[in-house]
mmCIF file of C-alpha atoms in Angstrom:
data_model
loop_
_atom_site.group_PDB
_atom_site.id
_atom_site.type_symbol
_atom_site.label_atom_id
_atom_site.label_comp_id
_atom_site.label_asym_id
_atom_site.label_seq_id
_atom_site.Cartn_x
_atom_site.Cartn_y
_atom_site.Cartn_z
ATOM 1 C CA MET A 1 -116.461 35.913 -36.698
ATOM 2 C CA LEU A 2 -115.297 35.329 -32.680
ATOM 3 C CA HIS A 3 -117.902 37.254 -31.759
ATOM 4 C CA LEU A 4 -120.358 35.622 -32.726
ATOM 5 C CA LEU A 5 -119.222 32.566 -30.077
ATOM 6 C CA VAL A 6 -118.923 35.042 -26.971
ATOM 7 C CA SER A 7 -121.421 36.984 -25.047
ATOM 8 C CA GLU A 8 -121.766 40.456 -24.547
ATOM 9 C CA GLU A 9 -120.433 40.087 -21.035
ATOM 10 C CA GLN A 10 -117.198 38.491 -23.273
ATOM 11 C CA SER A 11 -116.904 41.346 -25.258
ATOM 12 C CA SER A 12 -114.178 43.600 -23.876
ATOM 13 C CA LEU A 13 -112.576 39.868 -22.858
ATOM 14 C CA LEU A 14 -112.660 39.707 -26.846
ATOM 15 C CA ALA A 15 -111.140 43.084 -27.788
ATOM 16 C CA LEU A 16 -108.866 42.269 -25.480
ATOM 17 C CA GLY A 17 -107.691 39.148 -27.385
ATOM 18 C CA GLY A 18 -107.922 40.626 -30.928
ATOM 19 C CA ILE A 19 -104.950 42.868 -29.598
ATOM 20 C CA LEU A 20 -102.666 41.158 -28.619
ATOM 21 C CA PHE A 21 -103.747 38.528 -31.454
ATOM 22 C CA ALA A 22 -102.717 41.609 -33.822
ATOM 23 C CA PHE A 23 -99.488 42.075 -32.006
ATOM 24 C CA VAL A 24 -98.266 38.780 -31.256
ATOM 25 C CA ALA A 25 -99.709 36.649 -35.314
ATOM 26 C CA THR A 26 -97.353 40.129 -36.381
ATOM 27 C CA VAL A 27 -94.742 39.635 -35.094
ATOM 28 C CA LEU A 28 -94.131 36.076 -34.824
ATOM 29 C CA ALA A 29 -95.307 36.025 -39.549
ATOM 30 C CA THR A 30 -92.465 38.495 -39.570
ATOM 31 C CA ALA A 31 -90.269 36.494 -37.755
ATOM 32 C CA LYS A 32 -90.699 33.352 -40.332
ATOM 33 C CA PHE A 33 -91.986 34.585 -43.348
ATOM 34 C CA CYS A 34 -89.236 37.726 -42.710
ATOM 35 C CA PRO A 35 -86.335 35.227 -45.113
ATOM 36 C CA TYR A 36 -88.419 34.910 -47.913
ATOM 37 C CA LEU A 37 -89.203 38.873 -48.621
ATOM 38 C CA PRO A 38 -87.592 40.996 -51.448
ATOM 39 C CA LYS A 39 -84.043 42.433 -50.904
ATOM 40 C CA ASP A 40 -83.364 45.996 -50.840
ATOM 41 C CA ALA A 41 -80.480 47.597 -53.101
ATOM 42 C CA GLY A 42 -80.919 50.900 -51.733
ATOM 43 C CA ARG A 43 -81.720 54.439 -52.468
ATOM 44 C CA GLU A 44 -78.768 56.106 -53.837
ATOM 45 C CA PHE A 45 -80.312 59.605 -54.055
ATOM 46 C CA ALA A 46 -81.777 58.378 -50.457
ATOM 47 C CA HIS A 47 -79.917 59.630 -47.263
ATOM 48 C CA ASP A 48 -78.127 56.872 -45.618
ATOM 49 C CA GLY A 49 -80.009 54.810 -48.558
ATOM 50 C CA LYS A 50 -76.859 52.317 -48.810
ATOM 51 C CA LEU A 51 -77.617 51.451 -45.268
ATOM 52 C CA SER A 52 -80.163 49.244 -46.500
ATOM 53 C CA VAL A 53 -79.042 47.688 -49.542
ATOM 54 C CA GLY A 54 -80.030 43.629 -48.549
ATOM 55 C CA LYS A 55 -82.079 44.193 -45.720
ATOM 56 C CA PRO A 56 -85.514 42.723 -46.119
ATOM 57 C CA ARG A 57 -88.057 44.930 -47.910
ATOM 58 C CA GLY A 58 -91.919 44.466 -48.420
ATOM 59 C CA ALA A 59 -92.328 43.387 -44.969
ATOM 60 C CA GLY A 60 -95.986 45.617 -45.151
ATOM 61 C CA ILE A 61 -97.526 42.294 -47.008
ATOM 62 C CA ILE A 62 -97.174 40.777 -43.393
ATOM 63 C CA PHE A 63 -98.680 43.306 -41.415
ATOM 64 C CA VAL A 64 -101.323 44.149 -43.530
ATOM 65 C CA PHE A 65 -102.459 40.201 -43.674
ATOM 66 C CA ALA A 66 -102.077 39.849 -40.365
ATOM 67 C CA PHE A 67 -104.867 42.608 -39.484
ATOM 68 C CA ALA A 68 -106.963 41.576 -42.482
ATOM 69 C CA ALA A 69 -106.851 38.315 -40.578
ATOM 70 C CA ALA A 70 -107.587 40.016 -36.548
ATOM 71 C CA ALA A 71 -110.389 41.850 -38.707
ATOM 72 C CA VAL A 72 -112.091 39.055 -39.803
ATOM 73 C CA LEU A 73 -111.443 37.276 -36.684
ATOM 74 C CA PHE A 74 -112.415 39.678 -34.280
ATOM 75 C CA VAL A 75 -114.015 42.666 -35.969
ATOM 76 C CA PRO A 76 -118.121 42.057 -37.209
ATOM 77 C CA MET A 77 -117.768 42.233 -40.765
ATOM 78 C CA LYS A 78 -119.612 44.360 -42.653
ATOM 79 C CA ALA A 79 -119.986 44.907 -46.073
ATOM 80 C CA GLU A 80 -118.322 48.403 -45.916
ATOM 81 C CA LEU A 81 -115.722 47.452 -43.710
ATOM 82 C CA VAL A 82 -114.941 44.124 -45.850
ATOM 83 C CA ILE A 83 -114.523 47.016 -49.649
ATOM 84 C CA TYR A 84 -112.350 48.747 -47.001
ATOM 85 C CA LEU A 85 -110.418 46.154 -46.309
ATOM 86 C CA ILE A 86 -110.227 44.328 -49.890
ATOM 87 C CA LEU A 87 -108.845 47.880 -50.352
ATOM 88 C CA ILE A 88 -106.314 48.274 -48.412
ATOM 89 C CA VAL A 89 -104.804 44.537 -48.942
ATOM 90 C CA ILE A 90 -105.431 45.561 -53.150
ATOM 91 C CA SER A 91 -102.906 48.585 -52.096
ATOM 92 C CA MET A 92 -100.869 46.871 -49.771
ATOM 93 C CA LEU A 93 -100.378 44.463 -52.806
ATOM 94 C CA THR A 94 -99.778 46.847 -55.806
ATOM 95 C CA GLY A 95 -96.993 48.159 -53.754
ATOM 96 C CA PHE A 96 -95.252 45.337 -52.466
ATOM 97 C CA LEU A 97 -95.333 44.263 -56.476
ATOM 98 C CA ASP A 98 -93.200 47.271 -56.982
ATOM 99 C CA ASP A 99 -90.834 46.195 -53.866
ATOM 100 C CA ALA A 100 -90.276 42.628 -55.970
ATOM 101 C CA SER A 101 -89.756 43.988 -58.908
ATOM 102 C CA GLU A 102 -86.770 44.709 -60.478
ATOM 103 C CA THR A 103 -87.097 47.737 -61.884
ATOM 104 C CA PRO A 104 -88.999 50.417 -59.646
ATOM 105 C CA TRP A 105 -92.684 51.035 -61.310
ATOM 106 C CA GLY A 106 -92.943 54.487 -62.370
ATOM 107 C CA GLY A 107 -94.940 57.681 -60.813
ATOM 108 C CA LEU A 108 -97.891 57.157 -63.682
ATOM 109 C CA LYS A 109 -98.237 53.938 -63.220
ATOM 110 C CA LYS A 110 -98.132 54.142 -59.835
ATOM 111 C CA GLY A 111 -100.423 57.215 -59.522
ATOM 112 C CA ILE A 112 -102.975 55.911 -61.965
ATOM 113 C CA LEU A 113 -103.306 52.831 -59.333
ATOM 114 C CA ASP A 114 -104.058 54.843 -56.508
ATOM 115 C CA LEU A 115 -106.241 57.321 -58.525
ATOM 116 C CA GLY A 116 -108.064 54.251 -58.925
ATOM 117 C CA VAL A 117 -107.833 52.968 -55.205
ATOM 118 C CA ALA A 118 -109.050 56.079 -54.594
ATOM 119 C CA VAL A 119 -112.606 56.227 -56.506
ATOM 120 C CA LEU A 120 -113.490 53.493 -54.930
ATOM 121 C CA VAL A 121 -113.061 54.515 -51.607
ATOM 122 C CA ALA A 122 -115.450 57.277 -52.088
ATOM 123 C CA MET A 123 -117.231 55.601 -53.798
ATOM 124 C CA THR A 124 -117.652 53.001 -50.780
ATOM 125 C CA PHE A 125 -118.193 55.710 -48.048
ATOM 126 C CA LEU A 126 -120.793 58.115 -50.263
ATOM 127 C CA ARG A 127 -122.583 54.463 -50.620
ATOM 128 C CA TYR A 128 -122.799 54.128 -46.558
ATOM 129 C CA ASN A 129 -122.190 57.404 -45.046
ATOM 130 C CA SER A 130 -123.725 60.919 -45.341
ATOM 131 C CA ASN A 131 -122.438 63.414 -47.325
ATOM 132 C CA THR A 132 -122.235 66.403 -44.685
ATOM 133 C CA ILE A 133 -118.803 66.688 -42.792
ATOM 134 C CA GLU A 134 -118.936 68.646 -39.439
ATOM 135 C CA LEU A 135 -116.143 71.022 -38.278
ATOM 136 C CA ALA A 136 -115.283 70.207 -35.566
ATOM 137 C CA LEU A 137 -112.558 72.660 -34.371
ATOM 138 C CA PHE A 138 -115.046 75.282 -35.690
ATOM 139 C CA GLY A 139 -117.856 74.970 -33.058
ATOM 140 C CA HIS A 140 -119.561 71.358 -35.004
ATOM 141 C CA THR A 141 -120.407 73.217 -37.726
ATOM 142 C CA GLN A 142 -121.799 70.808 -40.253
ATOM 143 C CA LEU A 143 -121.948 71.303 -43.328
ATOM 144 C CA VAL A 144 -124.015 69.438 -46.886
ATOM 145 C CA ILE A 145 -121.452 68.713 -49.436
ATOM 146 C CA PRO A 146 -122.876 68.074 -53.173
ATOM 147 C CA LYS A 147 -121.873 64.188 -53.060
ATOM 148 C CA VAL A 148 -119.985 65.350 -57.069
ATOM 149 C CA VAL A 149 -118.100 67.363 -54.872
ATOM 150 C CA PHE A 150 -117.632 65.847 -51.646
ATOM 151 C CA ALA A 151 -116.760 62.857 -53.903
ATOM 152 C CA VAL A 152 -114.087 64.600 -55.951
ATOM 153 C CA LEU A 153 -112.805 65.829 -52.022
ATOM 154 C CA ALA A 154 -112.914 62.402 -50.689
ATOM 155 C CA VAL A 155 -110.456 61.240 -54.035
ATOM 156 C CA ILE A 156 -107.846 64.017 -53.434
ATOM 157 C CA LEU A 157 -108.222 63.226 -49.759
ATOM 158 C CA VAL A 158 -107.270 59.582 -50.166
ATOM 159 C CA TRP A 159 -104.507 60.256 -52.448
ATOM 160 C CA VAL A 160 -102.964 62.769 -51.021
ATOM 161 C CA SER A 161 -102.725 60.663 -47.504
ATOM 162 C CA VAL A 162 -100.893 57.655 -49.451
ATOM 163 C CA ASN A 163 -98.823 59.092 -51.456
ATOM 164 C CA VAL A 164 -97.025 61.911 -48.395
ATOM 165 C CA THR A 165 -97.407 58.448 -46.259
ATOM 166 C CA ASN A 166 -95.446 56.996 -49.414
ATOM 167 C CA CYS A 167 -92.920 59.502 -49.233
ATOM 168 C CA SER A 168 -91.850 59.326 -45.538
ATOM 169 C CA ASP A 169 -90.908 56.240 -45.585
ATOM 170 C CA GLY A 170 -87.264 56.791 -44.965
ATOM 171 C CA VAL A 171 -85.658 56.788 -41.942
ATOM 172 C CA ASP A 172 -86.287 53.549 -39.737
ATOM 173 C CA GLY A 173 -89.399 53.513 -37.985
ATOM 174 C CA LEU A 174 -90.744 57.531 -38.362
ATOM 175 C CA SER A 175 -93.902 56.241 -40.835
ATOM 176 C CA GLY A 176 -94.925 53.890 -38.562
ATOM 177 C CA THR A 177 -94.953 55.322 -35.357
ATOM 178 C CA LEU A 178 -96.622 59.369 -37.331
ATOM 179 C CA THR A 179 -98.980 56.233 -38.262
ATOM 180 C CA ILE A 180 -99.707 54.887 -34.878
ATOM 181 C CA ILE A 181 -100.191 58.514 -33.606
ATOM 182 C CA SER A 182 -102.650 59.625 -36.428
ATOM 183 C CA VAL A 183 -104.953 56.766 -36.243
ATOM 184 C CA MET A 184 -104.546 57.087 -32.071
ATOM 185 C CA THR A 185 -105.647 60.206 -32.674
ATOM 186 C CA VAL A 186 -108.562 59.568 -35.051
ATOM 187 C CA TYR A 187 -109.508 56.453 -31.901
ATOM 188 C CA VAL A 188 -110.220 59.524 -29.315
ATOM 189 C CA VAL A 189 -112.071 61.711 -31.862
ATOM 190 C CA ASP A 190 -114.591 58.555 -32.630
ATOM 191 C CA ARG A 191 -114.974 57.588 -28.531
ATOM 192 C CA ILE A 192 -115.685 62.054 -28.007
ATOM 193 C CA LEU A 193 -118.187 62.048 -30.970
ATOM 194 C CA GLU A 194 -119.592 58.872 -30.518
ATOM 195 C CA ARG A 195 -118.487 57.398 -34.060
ATOM 196 C CA GLY A 196 -118.499 54.029 -35.389
ATOM 197 C CA GLU A 197 -117.480 50.815 -32.884
ATOM 198 C CA ASP A 198 -116.413 48.881 -35.523
ATOM 199 C CA PHE A 199 -114.913 50.915 -36.963
ATOM 200 C CA SER A 200 -112.667 52.654 -34.490
ATOM 201 C CA PHE A 201 -112.031 48.804 -32.877
ATOM 202 C CA LEU A 202 -109.993 48.741 -36.200
ATOM 203 C CA ILE A 203 -107.901 50.840 -35.785
ATOM 204 C CA LEU A 204 -106.382 49.449 -32.473
ATOM 205 C CA LEU A 205 -105.912 46.721 -34.639
ATOM 206 C CA PHE A 206 -104.032 48.687 -37.260
ATOM 207 C CA ALA A 207 -102.046 50.090 -34.979
ATOM 208 C CA ALA A 208 -101.881 46.712 -32.968
ATOM 209 C CA CYS A 209 -99.898 45.352 -36.302
ATOM 210 C CA ILE A 210 -98.143 48.259 -36.711
ATOM 211 C CA LEU A 211 -96.165 47.928 -33.984
ATOM 212 C CA GLY A 212 -95.349 44.123 -33.751
ATOM 213 C CA TYR A 213 -93.525 45.563 -37.285
ATOM 214 C CA LEU A 214 -91.542 48.510 -35.203
ATOM 215 C CA TRP A 215 -90.690 45.428 -32.964
ATOM 216 C CA TYR A 216 -87.419 44.976 -35.686
ATOM 217 C CA ASN A 217 -88.017 47.889 -37.723
ATOM 218 C CA ALA A 218 -86.740 49.983 -34.746
ATOM 219 C CA THR A 219 -83.331 51.513 -35.153
ATOM 220 C CA PRO A 220 -81.041 50.104 -35.785
ATOM 221 C CA SER A 221 -83.802 48.325 -38.508
ATOM 222 C CA ARG A 222 -83.938 44.270 -39.093
ATOM 223 C CA LEU A 223 -86.554 44.805 -42.023
ATOM 224 C CA ILE A 224 -88.081 48.044 -44.419
ATOM 225 C CA MET A 225 -91.530 48.097 -45.018
ATOM 226 C CA GLY A 226 -91.848 48.894 -48.339
ATOM 227 C CA ASP A 227 -94.447 50.252 -50.402
ATOM 228 C CA ALA A 228 -96.406 47.034 -49.077
ATOM 229 C CA GLY A 229 -96.498 48.970 -45.491
ATOM 230 C CA SER A 230 -96.837 52.559 -46.240
ATOM 231 C CA ARG A 231 -99.403 52.833 -49.303
ATOM 232 C CA ALA A 232 -101.727 50.460 -46.863
ATOM 233 C CA MET A 233 -100.938 53.009 -44.339
ATOM 234 C CA GLY A 234 -101.675 55.994 -46.312
ATOM 235 C CA LEU A 235 -104.617 54.483 -47.328
ATOM 236 C CA PHE A 236 -106.214 53.573 -43.408
ATOM 237 C CA ILE A 237 -105.575 56.900 -42.382
ATOM 238 C CA SER A 238 -107.287 58.250 -45.122
ATOM 239 C CA ILE A 239 -110.829 56.335 -44.405
ATOM 240 C CA ALA A 240 -110.162 56.168 -40.498
ATOM 241 C CA VAL A 241 -110.353 59.977 -40.790
ATOM 242 C CA LEU A 242 -113.231 60.324 -43.537
ATOM 243 C CA LYS A 243 -115.417 57.626 -40.888
ATOM 244 C CA THR A 244 -114.815 60.873 -38.475
ATOM 245 C CA GLY A 245 -117.571 62.778 -40.340
ATOM 246 C CA CYS A 246 -114.518 65.998 -40.169
ATOM 247 C CA PRO A 247 -112.484 64.951 -43.144
ATOM 248 C CA VAL A 248 -110.605 68.502 -42.510
ATOM 249 C CA LEU A 249 -109.541 67.518 -39.397
ATOM 250 C CA TYR A 250 -107.047 65.016 -41.880
ATOM 251 C CA ILE A 251 -104.599 68.090 -42.220
ATOM 252 C CA PRO A 252 -103.686 68.602 -38.295
ATOM 253 C CA ILE A 253 -103.821 64.680 -37.611
ATOM 254 C CA ALA A 254 -100.942 63.586 -39.770
ATOM 255 C CA LEU A 255 -99.508 67.359 -40.421
ATOM 256 C CA VAL A 256 -95.787 65.832 -40.230
ATOM 257 C CA LEU A 257 -96.642 63.257 -42.832
ATOM 258 C CA ILE A 258 -98.229 66.127 -45.249
ATOM 259 C CA LEU A 259 -95.093 67.944 -44.836
ATOM 260 C CA ASP A 260 -92.599 65.357 -44.391
ATOM 261 C CA GLY A 261 -93.097 64.099 -47.890
ATOM 262 C CA GLY A 262 -95.456 66.090 -49.414
ATOM 263 C CA LEU A 263 -93.102 68.751 -49.810
ATOM 264 C CA GLY A 264 -91.196 66.690 -52.353
ATOM 265 C CA LEU A 265 -95.209 66.294 -54.283
ATOM 266 C CA VAL A 266 -95.537 69.831 -54.720
ATOM 267 C CA LYS A 267 -91.784 70.765 -54.987
ATOM 268 C CA LEU A 268 -91.262 68.242 -58.013
ATOM 269 C CA SER A 269 -95.494 69.009 -59.470
ATOM 270 C CA LEU A 270 -93.556 72.141 -59.632
ATOM 271 C CA LEU A 271 -90.564 71.801 -61.778
ATOM 272 C CA HIS A 272 -92.664 69.126 -64.175
ATOM 273 C CA ALA A 273 -95.396 71.063 -64.821
ATOM 274 C CA PHE A 274 -94.180 74.221 -65.016
ATOM 275 C CA GLY A 275 -90.957 74.875 -64.868
ATOM 276 C CA ILE A 276 -90.996 76.312 -61.371
ATOM 277 C CA ARG A 277 -88.430 75.123 -58.699
ATOM 278 C CA VAL A 278 -89.093 76.558 -55.240
ATOM 279 C CA MET A 279 -87.560 75.521 -51.930
ATOM 280 C CA THR A 280 -84.099 74.693 -53.817
ATOM 281 C CA LYS A 281 -82.732 74.807 -50.642
ATOM 282 C CA ILE A 282 -83.911 72.572 -48.476
ATOM 283 C CA ARG A 283 -83.786 68.831 -49.430
ATOM 284 C CA LEU A 284 -86.745 66.315 -49.661
ATOM 285 C CA PRO A 285 -88.234 64.550 -47.562
ATOM 286 C CA LEU A 286 -87.933 66.784 -45.099
ATOM 287 C CA HIS A 287 -86.664 63.076 -43.079
ATOM 288 C CA ASP A 288 -83.160 63.587 -45.636
ATOM 289 C CA HIS A 289 -83.109 67.266 -44.851
ATOM 290 C CA VAL A 290 -82.675 67.523 -41.239
ATOM 291 C CA ARG A 291 -79.931 64.686 -41.134
ATOM 292 C CA LYS A 292 -78.529 65.752 -44.368
ATOM 293 C CA VAL A 293 -78.375 69.700 -43.338
ATOM 294 C CA TRP A 294 -78.944 69.958 -39.544
ATOM 295 C CA GLY A 295 -77.003 66.956 -38.535
ATOM 296 C CA TRP A 296 -79.817 64.813 -36.661
ATOM 297 C CA SER A 297 -79.670 61.070 -36.465
ATOM 298 C CA ASN A 298 -82.011 58.438 -37.346
ATOM 299 C CA THR A 299 -83.261 58.587 -33.528
ATOM 300 C CA GLN A 300 -83.762 62.081 -32.980
ATOM 301 C CA ALA A 301 -85.916 62.323 -36.741
ATOM 302 C CA VAL A 302 -87.922 60.140 -35.452
ATOM 303 C CA PHE A 303 -88.771 61.373 -31.865
ATOM 304 C CA ARG A 304 -88.420 64.745 -32.569
ATOM 305 C CA PHE A 305 -91.397 64.372 -35.392
ATOM 306 C CA ALA A 306 -93.378 62.461 -33.655
ATOM 307 C CA ILE A 307 -93.191 64.649 -30.464
ATOM 308 C CA ILE A 308 -94.628 67.381 -33.289
ATOM 309 C CA GLN A 309 -97.524 65.206 -34.192
ATOM 310 C CA ILE A 310 -98.012 64.371 -30.282
ATOM 311 C CA ILE A 311 -98.345 68.096 -29.495
ATOM 312 C CA LEU A 312 -100.620 68.758 -32.454
ATOM 313 C CA ALA A 313 -102.887 65.626 -31.104
ATOM 314 C CA VAL A 314 -102.933 66.436 -27.780
ATOM 315 C CA ALA A 315 -104.413 70.091 -29.266
ATOM 316 C CA VAL A 316 -107.129 68.148 -32.375
ATOM 317 C CA VAL A 317 -108.033 66.322 -28.927
ATOM 318 C CA TYR A 318 -108.342 69.253 -27.092
ATOM 319 C CA GLY A 319 -110.365 71.461 -29.817
ATOM 320 C CA VAL A 320 -112.603 68.061 -31.063
ATOM 321 C CA GLY A 321 -113.690 68.046 -27.287
ATOM 322 C CA LEU A 322 -114.802 71.710 -26.517
#
């Protein structure tokens, strides 16, 4: 909206204003609306879960709405971006309703909702983008994937991203920090490959909003993002990776999130579907294992997981730039 009021020479200044707005709006809105959020009841199955009892939960609703406001104000809104923005808000709202519910939603209900959002993302992407993917780490080889196959793979990517990010939310600042590293890696890849500038700026706004949330969530946290935040972050990561034209990059760009949250999903799926027990000596998600079994503090878990993902990010950026 505001881009219509400034000249092209002032676009850099407007971008700076947008990033500052996203951060400040999140910080101020969190301070104002935090008391009205539902309170966490703690999770007995999680390591130190009882320490979260009574903390405001569902803070994702604040930083996602702050992101939506910043996007509408500072980014030229094309139809594709509007649809993505609506889907991110929908994903956040379904998570918030679960956060606010006295009885947690079942996995089947949330899984179906996630599947519906994933299908809409895949349909939107194919409506406005090519079904050609680039293997950026393998000589920038391009492959044309049949649209039906591409759509199925895109749905899987989105569903997995939403759920592994959700499962990684359990340590103060962990999922938010890893998400910032992942999306900023995507931003650098976009710049190297000269991909969509408008969505790249959305990445900066989204990262700024998460930083505004982390202002209150750094150990020891004052509030929790809940499913409202983690599901929206997972959805945003998947869309950002799809927009690079190199969806395979999701694996190294979000590998720590995949391992931390995804191994638990694999373990439960094999147990419930086939009665197969695997990783019996590993406490999942991994952030619980490293704290409970290896004795890492919350801060050590966040820093060390972040360091691993940063190393992977540097490798991705180097590989794409070759």
